[in-house]
Coordinates of C-alpha atoms (C1' of nucleotides) in Angstrom, one line a residue:
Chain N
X33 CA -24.8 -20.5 -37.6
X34 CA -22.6 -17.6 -37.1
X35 CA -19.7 -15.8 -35.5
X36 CA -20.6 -13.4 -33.0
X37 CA -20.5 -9.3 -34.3
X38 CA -17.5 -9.5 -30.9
X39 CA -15.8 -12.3 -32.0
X40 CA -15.7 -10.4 -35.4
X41 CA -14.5 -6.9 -34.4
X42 CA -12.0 -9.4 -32.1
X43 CA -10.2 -10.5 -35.0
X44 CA -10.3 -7.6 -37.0
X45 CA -8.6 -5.4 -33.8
X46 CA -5.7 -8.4 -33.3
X47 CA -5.1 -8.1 -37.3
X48 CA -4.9 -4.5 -36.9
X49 CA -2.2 -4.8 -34.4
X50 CA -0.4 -7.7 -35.8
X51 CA 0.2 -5.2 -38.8
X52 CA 1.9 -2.6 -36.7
X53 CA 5.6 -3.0 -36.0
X54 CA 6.4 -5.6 -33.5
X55 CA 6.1 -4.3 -29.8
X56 CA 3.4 -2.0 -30.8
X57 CA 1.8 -0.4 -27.6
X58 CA -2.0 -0.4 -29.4
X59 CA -4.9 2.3 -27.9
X60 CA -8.4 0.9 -27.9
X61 CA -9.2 4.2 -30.0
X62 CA -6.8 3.1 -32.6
X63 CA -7.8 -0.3 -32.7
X64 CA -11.6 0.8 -32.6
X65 CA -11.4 3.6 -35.2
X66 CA -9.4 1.3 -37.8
X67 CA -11.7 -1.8 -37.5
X68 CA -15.2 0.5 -37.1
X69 CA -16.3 -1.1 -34.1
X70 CA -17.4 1.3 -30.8
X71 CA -14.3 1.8 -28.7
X72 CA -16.3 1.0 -25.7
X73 CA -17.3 -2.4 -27.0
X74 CA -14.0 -3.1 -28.4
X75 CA -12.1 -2.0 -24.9
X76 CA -14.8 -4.8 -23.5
X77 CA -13.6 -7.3 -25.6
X78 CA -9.7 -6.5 -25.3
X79 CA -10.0 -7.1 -21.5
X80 CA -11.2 -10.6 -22.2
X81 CA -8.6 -11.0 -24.5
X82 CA -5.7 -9.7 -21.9
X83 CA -7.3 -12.3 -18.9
X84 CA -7.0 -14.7 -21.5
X85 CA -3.5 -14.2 -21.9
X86 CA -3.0 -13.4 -25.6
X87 CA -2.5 -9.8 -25.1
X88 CA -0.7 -7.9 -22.7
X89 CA -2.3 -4.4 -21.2
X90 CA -0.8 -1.8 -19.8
X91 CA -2.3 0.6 -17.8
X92 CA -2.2 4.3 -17.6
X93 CA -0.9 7.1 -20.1
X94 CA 1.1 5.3 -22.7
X95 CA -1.2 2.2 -21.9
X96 CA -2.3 0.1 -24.1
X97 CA -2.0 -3.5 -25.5
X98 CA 0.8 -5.5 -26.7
X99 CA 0.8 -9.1 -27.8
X100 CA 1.4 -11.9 -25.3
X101 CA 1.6 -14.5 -28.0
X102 CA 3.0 -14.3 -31.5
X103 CA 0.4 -13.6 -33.7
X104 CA 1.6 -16.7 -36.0
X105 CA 0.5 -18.7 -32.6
X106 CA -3.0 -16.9 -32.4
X107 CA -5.4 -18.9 -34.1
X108 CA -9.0 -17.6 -35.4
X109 CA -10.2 -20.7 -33.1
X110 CA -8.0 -19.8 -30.2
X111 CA -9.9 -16.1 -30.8
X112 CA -13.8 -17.0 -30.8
X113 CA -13.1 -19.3 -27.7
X114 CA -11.9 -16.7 -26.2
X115 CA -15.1 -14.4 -26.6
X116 CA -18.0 -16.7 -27.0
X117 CA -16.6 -19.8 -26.0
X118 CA -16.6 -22.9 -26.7
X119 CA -17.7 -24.4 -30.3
X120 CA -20.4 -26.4 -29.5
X121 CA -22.4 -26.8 -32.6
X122 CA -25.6 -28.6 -31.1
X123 CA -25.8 -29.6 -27.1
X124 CA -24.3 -33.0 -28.1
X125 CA -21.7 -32.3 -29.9
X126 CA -19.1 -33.0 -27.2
X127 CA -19.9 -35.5 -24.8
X128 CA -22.9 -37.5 -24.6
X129 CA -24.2 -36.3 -20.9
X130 CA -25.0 -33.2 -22.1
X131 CA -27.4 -34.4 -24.5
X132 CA -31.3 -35.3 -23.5
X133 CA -31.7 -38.3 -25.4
X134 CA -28.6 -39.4 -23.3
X135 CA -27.3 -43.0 -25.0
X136 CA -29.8 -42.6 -27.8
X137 CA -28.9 -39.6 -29.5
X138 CA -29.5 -40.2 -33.1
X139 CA -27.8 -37.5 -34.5
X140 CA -24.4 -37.3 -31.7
X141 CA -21.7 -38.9 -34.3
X142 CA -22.5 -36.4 -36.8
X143 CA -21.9 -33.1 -34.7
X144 CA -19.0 -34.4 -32.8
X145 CA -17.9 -35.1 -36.7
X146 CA -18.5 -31.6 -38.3
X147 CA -17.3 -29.9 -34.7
X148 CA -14.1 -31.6 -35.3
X149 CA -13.6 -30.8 -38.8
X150 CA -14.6 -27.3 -38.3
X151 CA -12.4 -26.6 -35.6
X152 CA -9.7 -28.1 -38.1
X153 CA -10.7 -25.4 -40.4
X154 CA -11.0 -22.3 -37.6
X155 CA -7.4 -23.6 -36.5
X156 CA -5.8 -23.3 -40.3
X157 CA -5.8 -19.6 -40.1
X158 CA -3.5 -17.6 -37.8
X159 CA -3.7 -13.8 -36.5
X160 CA -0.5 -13.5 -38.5
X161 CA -2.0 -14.7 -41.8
X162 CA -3.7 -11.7 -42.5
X163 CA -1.1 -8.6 -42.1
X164 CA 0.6 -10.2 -44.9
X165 CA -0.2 -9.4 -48.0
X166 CA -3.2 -9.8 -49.2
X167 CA -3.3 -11.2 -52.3
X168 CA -1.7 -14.7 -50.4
X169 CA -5.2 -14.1 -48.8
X170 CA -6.9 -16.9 -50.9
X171 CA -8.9 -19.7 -50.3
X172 CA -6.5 -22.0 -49.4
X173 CA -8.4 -25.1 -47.7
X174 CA -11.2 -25.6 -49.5
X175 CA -8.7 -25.8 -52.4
X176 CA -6.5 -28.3 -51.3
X177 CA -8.7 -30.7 -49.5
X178 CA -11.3 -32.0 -51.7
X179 CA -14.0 -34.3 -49.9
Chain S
X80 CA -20.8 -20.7 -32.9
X81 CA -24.2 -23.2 -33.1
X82 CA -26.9 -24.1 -34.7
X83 CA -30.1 -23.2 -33.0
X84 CA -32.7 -25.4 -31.3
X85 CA -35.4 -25.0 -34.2
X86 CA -32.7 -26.4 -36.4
X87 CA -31.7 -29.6 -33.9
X88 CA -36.0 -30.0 -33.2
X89 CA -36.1 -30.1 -37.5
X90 CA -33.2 -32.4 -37.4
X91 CA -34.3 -34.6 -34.7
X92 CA -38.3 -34.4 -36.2
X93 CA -37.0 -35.2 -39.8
X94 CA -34.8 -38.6 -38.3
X95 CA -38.4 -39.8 -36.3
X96 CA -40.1 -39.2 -39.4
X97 CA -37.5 -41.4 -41.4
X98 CA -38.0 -44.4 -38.9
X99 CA -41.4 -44.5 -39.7
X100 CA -42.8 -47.4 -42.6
X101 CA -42.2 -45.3 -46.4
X102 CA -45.2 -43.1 -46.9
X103 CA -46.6 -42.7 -43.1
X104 CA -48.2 -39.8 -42.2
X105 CA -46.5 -38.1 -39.1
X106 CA -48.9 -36.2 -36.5
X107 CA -46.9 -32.9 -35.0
X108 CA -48.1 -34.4 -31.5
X109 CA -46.3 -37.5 -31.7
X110 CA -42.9 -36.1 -33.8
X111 CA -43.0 -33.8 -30.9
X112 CA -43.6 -36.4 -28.0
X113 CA -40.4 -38.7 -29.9
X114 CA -38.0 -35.6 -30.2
X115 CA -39.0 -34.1 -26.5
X116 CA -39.7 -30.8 -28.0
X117 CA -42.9 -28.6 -27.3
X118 CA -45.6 -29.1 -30.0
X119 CA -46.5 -26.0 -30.9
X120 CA -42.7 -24.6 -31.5
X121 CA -42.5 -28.0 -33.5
X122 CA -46.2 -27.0 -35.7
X123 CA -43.9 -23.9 -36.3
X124 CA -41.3 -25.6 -37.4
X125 CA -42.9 -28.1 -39.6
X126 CA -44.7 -25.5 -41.9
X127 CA -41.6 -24.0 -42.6
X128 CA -40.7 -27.7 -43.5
X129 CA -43.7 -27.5 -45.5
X130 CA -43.4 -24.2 -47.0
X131 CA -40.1 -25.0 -48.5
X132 CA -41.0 -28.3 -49.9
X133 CA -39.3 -31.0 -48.5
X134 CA -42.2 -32.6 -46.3
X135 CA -45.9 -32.4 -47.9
X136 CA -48.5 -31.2 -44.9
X137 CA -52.4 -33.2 -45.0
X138 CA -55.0 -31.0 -43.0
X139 CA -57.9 -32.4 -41.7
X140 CA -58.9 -35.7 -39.7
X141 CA -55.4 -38.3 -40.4
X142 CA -53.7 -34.9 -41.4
X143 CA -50.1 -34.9 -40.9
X144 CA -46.7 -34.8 -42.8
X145 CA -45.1 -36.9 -44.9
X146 CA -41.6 -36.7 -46.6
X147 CA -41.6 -35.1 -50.5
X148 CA -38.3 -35.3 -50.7
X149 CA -36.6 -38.6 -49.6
X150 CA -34.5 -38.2 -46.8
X151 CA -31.6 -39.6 -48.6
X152 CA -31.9 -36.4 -50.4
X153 CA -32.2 -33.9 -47.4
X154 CA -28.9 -33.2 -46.2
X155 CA -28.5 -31.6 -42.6
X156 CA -27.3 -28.4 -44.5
X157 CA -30.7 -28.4 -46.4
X158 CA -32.5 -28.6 -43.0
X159 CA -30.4 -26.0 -41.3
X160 CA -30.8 -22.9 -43.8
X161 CA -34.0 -23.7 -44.4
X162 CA -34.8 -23.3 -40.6
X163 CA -32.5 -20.7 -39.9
X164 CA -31.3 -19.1 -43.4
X165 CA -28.3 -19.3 -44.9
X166 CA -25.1 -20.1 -43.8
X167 CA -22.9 -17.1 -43.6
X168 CA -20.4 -17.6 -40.9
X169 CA -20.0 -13.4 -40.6
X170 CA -20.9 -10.7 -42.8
X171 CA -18.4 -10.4 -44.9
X172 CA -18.2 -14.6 -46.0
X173 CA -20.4 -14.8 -49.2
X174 CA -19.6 -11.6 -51.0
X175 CA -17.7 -8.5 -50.6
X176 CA -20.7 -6.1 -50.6
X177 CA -22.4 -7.1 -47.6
X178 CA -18.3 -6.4 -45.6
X179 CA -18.0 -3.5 -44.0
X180 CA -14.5 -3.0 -45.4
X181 CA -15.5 -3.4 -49.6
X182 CA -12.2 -4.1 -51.2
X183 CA -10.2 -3.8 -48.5
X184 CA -11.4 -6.7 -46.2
X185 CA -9.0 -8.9 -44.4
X186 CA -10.9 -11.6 -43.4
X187 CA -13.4 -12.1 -46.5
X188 CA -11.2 -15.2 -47.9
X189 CA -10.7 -16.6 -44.7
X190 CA -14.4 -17.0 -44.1
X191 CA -15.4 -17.9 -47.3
X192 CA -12.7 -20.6 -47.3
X193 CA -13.9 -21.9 -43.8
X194 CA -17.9 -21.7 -45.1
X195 CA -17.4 -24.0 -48.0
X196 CA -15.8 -26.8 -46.0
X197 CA -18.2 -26.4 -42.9
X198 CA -21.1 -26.5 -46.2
X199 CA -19.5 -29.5 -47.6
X200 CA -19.2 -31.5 -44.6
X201 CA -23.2 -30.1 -43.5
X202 CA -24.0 -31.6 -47.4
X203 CA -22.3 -34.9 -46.5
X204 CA -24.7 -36.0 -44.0
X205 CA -28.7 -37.0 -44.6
X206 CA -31.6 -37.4 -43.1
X207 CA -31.6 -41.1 -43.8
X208 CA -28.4 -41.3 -42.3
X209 CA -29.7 -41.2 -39.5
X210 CA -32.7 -43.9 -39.4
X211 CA -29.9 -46.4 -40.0
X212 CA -28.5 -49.0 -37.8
X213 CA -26.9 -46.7 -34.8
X214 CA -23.4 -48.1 -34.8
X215 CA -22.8 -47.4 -38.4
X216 CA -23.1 -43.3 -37.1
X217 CA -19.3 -43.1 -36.6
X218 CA -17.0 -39.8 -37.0
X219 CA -17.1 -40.9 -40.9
X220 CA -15.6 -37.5 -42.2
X221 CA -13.0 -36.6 -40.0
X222 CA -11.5 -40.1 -39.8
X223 CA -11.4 -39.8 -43.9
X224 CA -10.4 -36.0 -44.3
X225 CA -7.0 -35.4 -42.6
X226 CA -6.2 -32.2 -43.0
Chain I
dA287 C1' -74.9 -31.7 -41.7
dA288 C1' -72.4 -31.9 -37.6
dA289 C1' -68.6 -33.2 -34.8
dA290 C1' -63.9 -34.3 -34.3
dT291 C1' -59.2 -33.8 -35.7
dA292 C1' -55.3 -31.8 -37.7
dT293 C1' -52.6 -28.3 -39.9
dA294 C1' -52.2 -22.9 -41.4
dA295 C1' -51.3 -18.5 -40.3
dG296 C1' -50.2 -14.9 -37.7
dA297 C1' -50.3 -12.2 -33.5
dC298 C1' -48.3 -12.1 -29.2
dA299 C1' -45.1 -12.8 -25.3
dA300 C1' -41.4 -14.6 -22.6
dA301 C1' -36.6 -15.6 -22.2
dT302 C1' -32.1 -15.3 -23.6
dT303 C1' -28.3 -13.5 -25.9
dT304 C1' -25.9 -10.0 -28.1
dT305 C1' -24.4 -5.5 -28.3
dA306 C1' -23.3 -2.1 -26.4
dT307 C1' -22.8 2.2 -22.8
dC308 C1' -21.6 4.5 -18.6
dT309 C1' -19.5 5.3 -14.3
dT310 C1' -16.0 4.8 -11.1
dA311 C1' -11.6 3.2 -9.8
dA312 C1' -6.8 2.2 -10.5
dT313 C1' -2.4 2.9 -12.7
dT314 C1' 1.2 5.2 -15.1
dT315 C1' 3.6 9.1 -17.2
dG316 C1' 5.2 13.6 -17.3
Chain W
dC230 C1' -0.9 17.0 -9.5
dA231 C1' -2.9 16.6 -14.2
dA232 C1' -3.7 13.9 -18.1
dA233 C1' -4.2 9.6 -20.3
dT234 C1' -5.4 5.0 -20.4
dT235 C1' -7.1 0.4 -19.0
dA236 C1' -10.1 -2.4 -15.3
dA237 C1' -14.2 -3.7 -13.6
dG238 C1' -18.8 -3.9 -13.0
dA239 C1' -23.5 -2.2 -13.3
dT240 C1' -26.8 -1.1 -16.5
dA241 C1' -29.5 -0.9 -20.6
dA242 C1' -30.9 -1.2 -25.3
dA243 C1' -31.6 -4.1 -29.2
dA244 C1' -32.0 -8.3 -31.5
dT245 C1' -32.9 -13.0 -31.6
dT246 C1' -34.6 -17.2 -30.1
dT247 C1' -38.0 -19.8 -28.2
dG248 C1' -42.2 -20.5 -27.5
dT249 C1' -47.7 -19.8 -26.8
dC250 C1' -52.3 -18.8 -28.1
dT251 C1' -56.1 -17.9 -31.0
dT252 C1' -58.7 -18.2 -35.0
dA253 C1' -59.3 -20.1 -39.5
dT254 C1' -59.4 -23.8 -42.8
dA255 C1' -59.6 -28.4 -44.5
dT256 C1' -60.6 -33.4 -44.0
dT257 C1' -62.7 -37.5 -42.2
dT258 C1' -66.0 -39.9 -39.7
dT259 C1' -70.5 -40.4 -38.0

DNA sequence: AAAATATAAGACAAATTTTATCTTAATTTG
DNA sequence: CAAATTAAGATAAAATTTGTCTTATATTTT
């Protein structure tokens, strides 16, 4: 029950940029070397992110990546679909055909209930949230909605 | 992003178990045969079970397992670290030594924030749940909890 | 006591996924 | 043309997941 290490170092590279002055041209070796990930995994990951559509790239010298979408409309959701795809949860979470026990699954409701409220929670948080300042950084959801 | 199949095959073992009469003992060959898991990755995971407490293990001729804690008091979230560990989300979620970036993380509030309500909403669901009449197994959180 | 049955424990192994790395090509700038 | 940078894809290393197998131990029945 984890993010991946890519989906991480994803994150951590669009925050990077989203904290550099709009229209930013961003280097891989930048963006690697200020999130300590390896630039070759990183460049992997940021040419997922630019078929996606979320980033631009440009090739050549003065290459790099700009964003494609504001980083207010980047979700941390939006992000980990992106690299590991979708949010499953358990092989029935979504639709009952892709479960073995078919119509019978016992346990069906409850993933397609905690998928849903998860992906509530993944979608509360923008890229853009976190080049502000950090002390707004706070535990905001699990503060407000008490169940 | 999911839990792994040791966790569902606990789940799904734990729920058979539950639909049996109070106090039967459970062979491994049949909670395998009900769940349509392989019985010797499900031995595996019923010692674990065992180890931890929750079911009680009978070697010998009518050996088997039988609940030690009632499934009204195993939650899915209890079933899920005990099979897989604890919930952590990424490295950085539970406290700021184990991030990469000490003091300086961006993320660490986000996850934490998104880790209690995925905890909270893993706590609100039981074992017995489960064994109940199948219609009542509705989306009962996210219809409640609009956030 | 012996035979049958079931879990316990741990070594072993196969499969899959994750985490990279490396090379070659293509593109842009100067 | 030279330098810098991403694109794409092959390859590989490492880690994790998913299982299997064997031997031991305990219990019940005969």
């Amino acid at each position: 029950m984890n993010i991946s290490r890519a989906s991480d170092y994803a994150i951590r590279g669009l925050v990077y940029m989203a904290k550099q002055p709009a229209g930013t041209v961003c280097f891989v070796k930048d963006i690697a070397k200020n999130t300590n990930s390896p630039a070759s995994f990183m460049s992997k990951i940021f040419q997922t992110l630019a078929k996606s559509g979320i980033v631009h790239s440009f090739i050549g010298t003065k290459g790099g990546f700009t964003f494609n979408v504001q980083p207010e409309n980047i979700t941390i959701k939006t992000v980990i679909e992106i690299i590991d795809g979708p949010i499953l949860l358990n092989r029935c979470a979504v639709n009952k055909s892709a479960c073995n026990e078919i119509d019978n699954c016992d346990v069906h409701y409850m993933w397609a209930d905690i998928r849903k409220i998860l992906i509530k929670a993944l979608n509360a948080y923008s890229i853009a949230d976190f080049a502000k300042d950090k002390k707004n950084n706070k535990e905001v959801l699990s503060e407000v909605i008490n169940f």
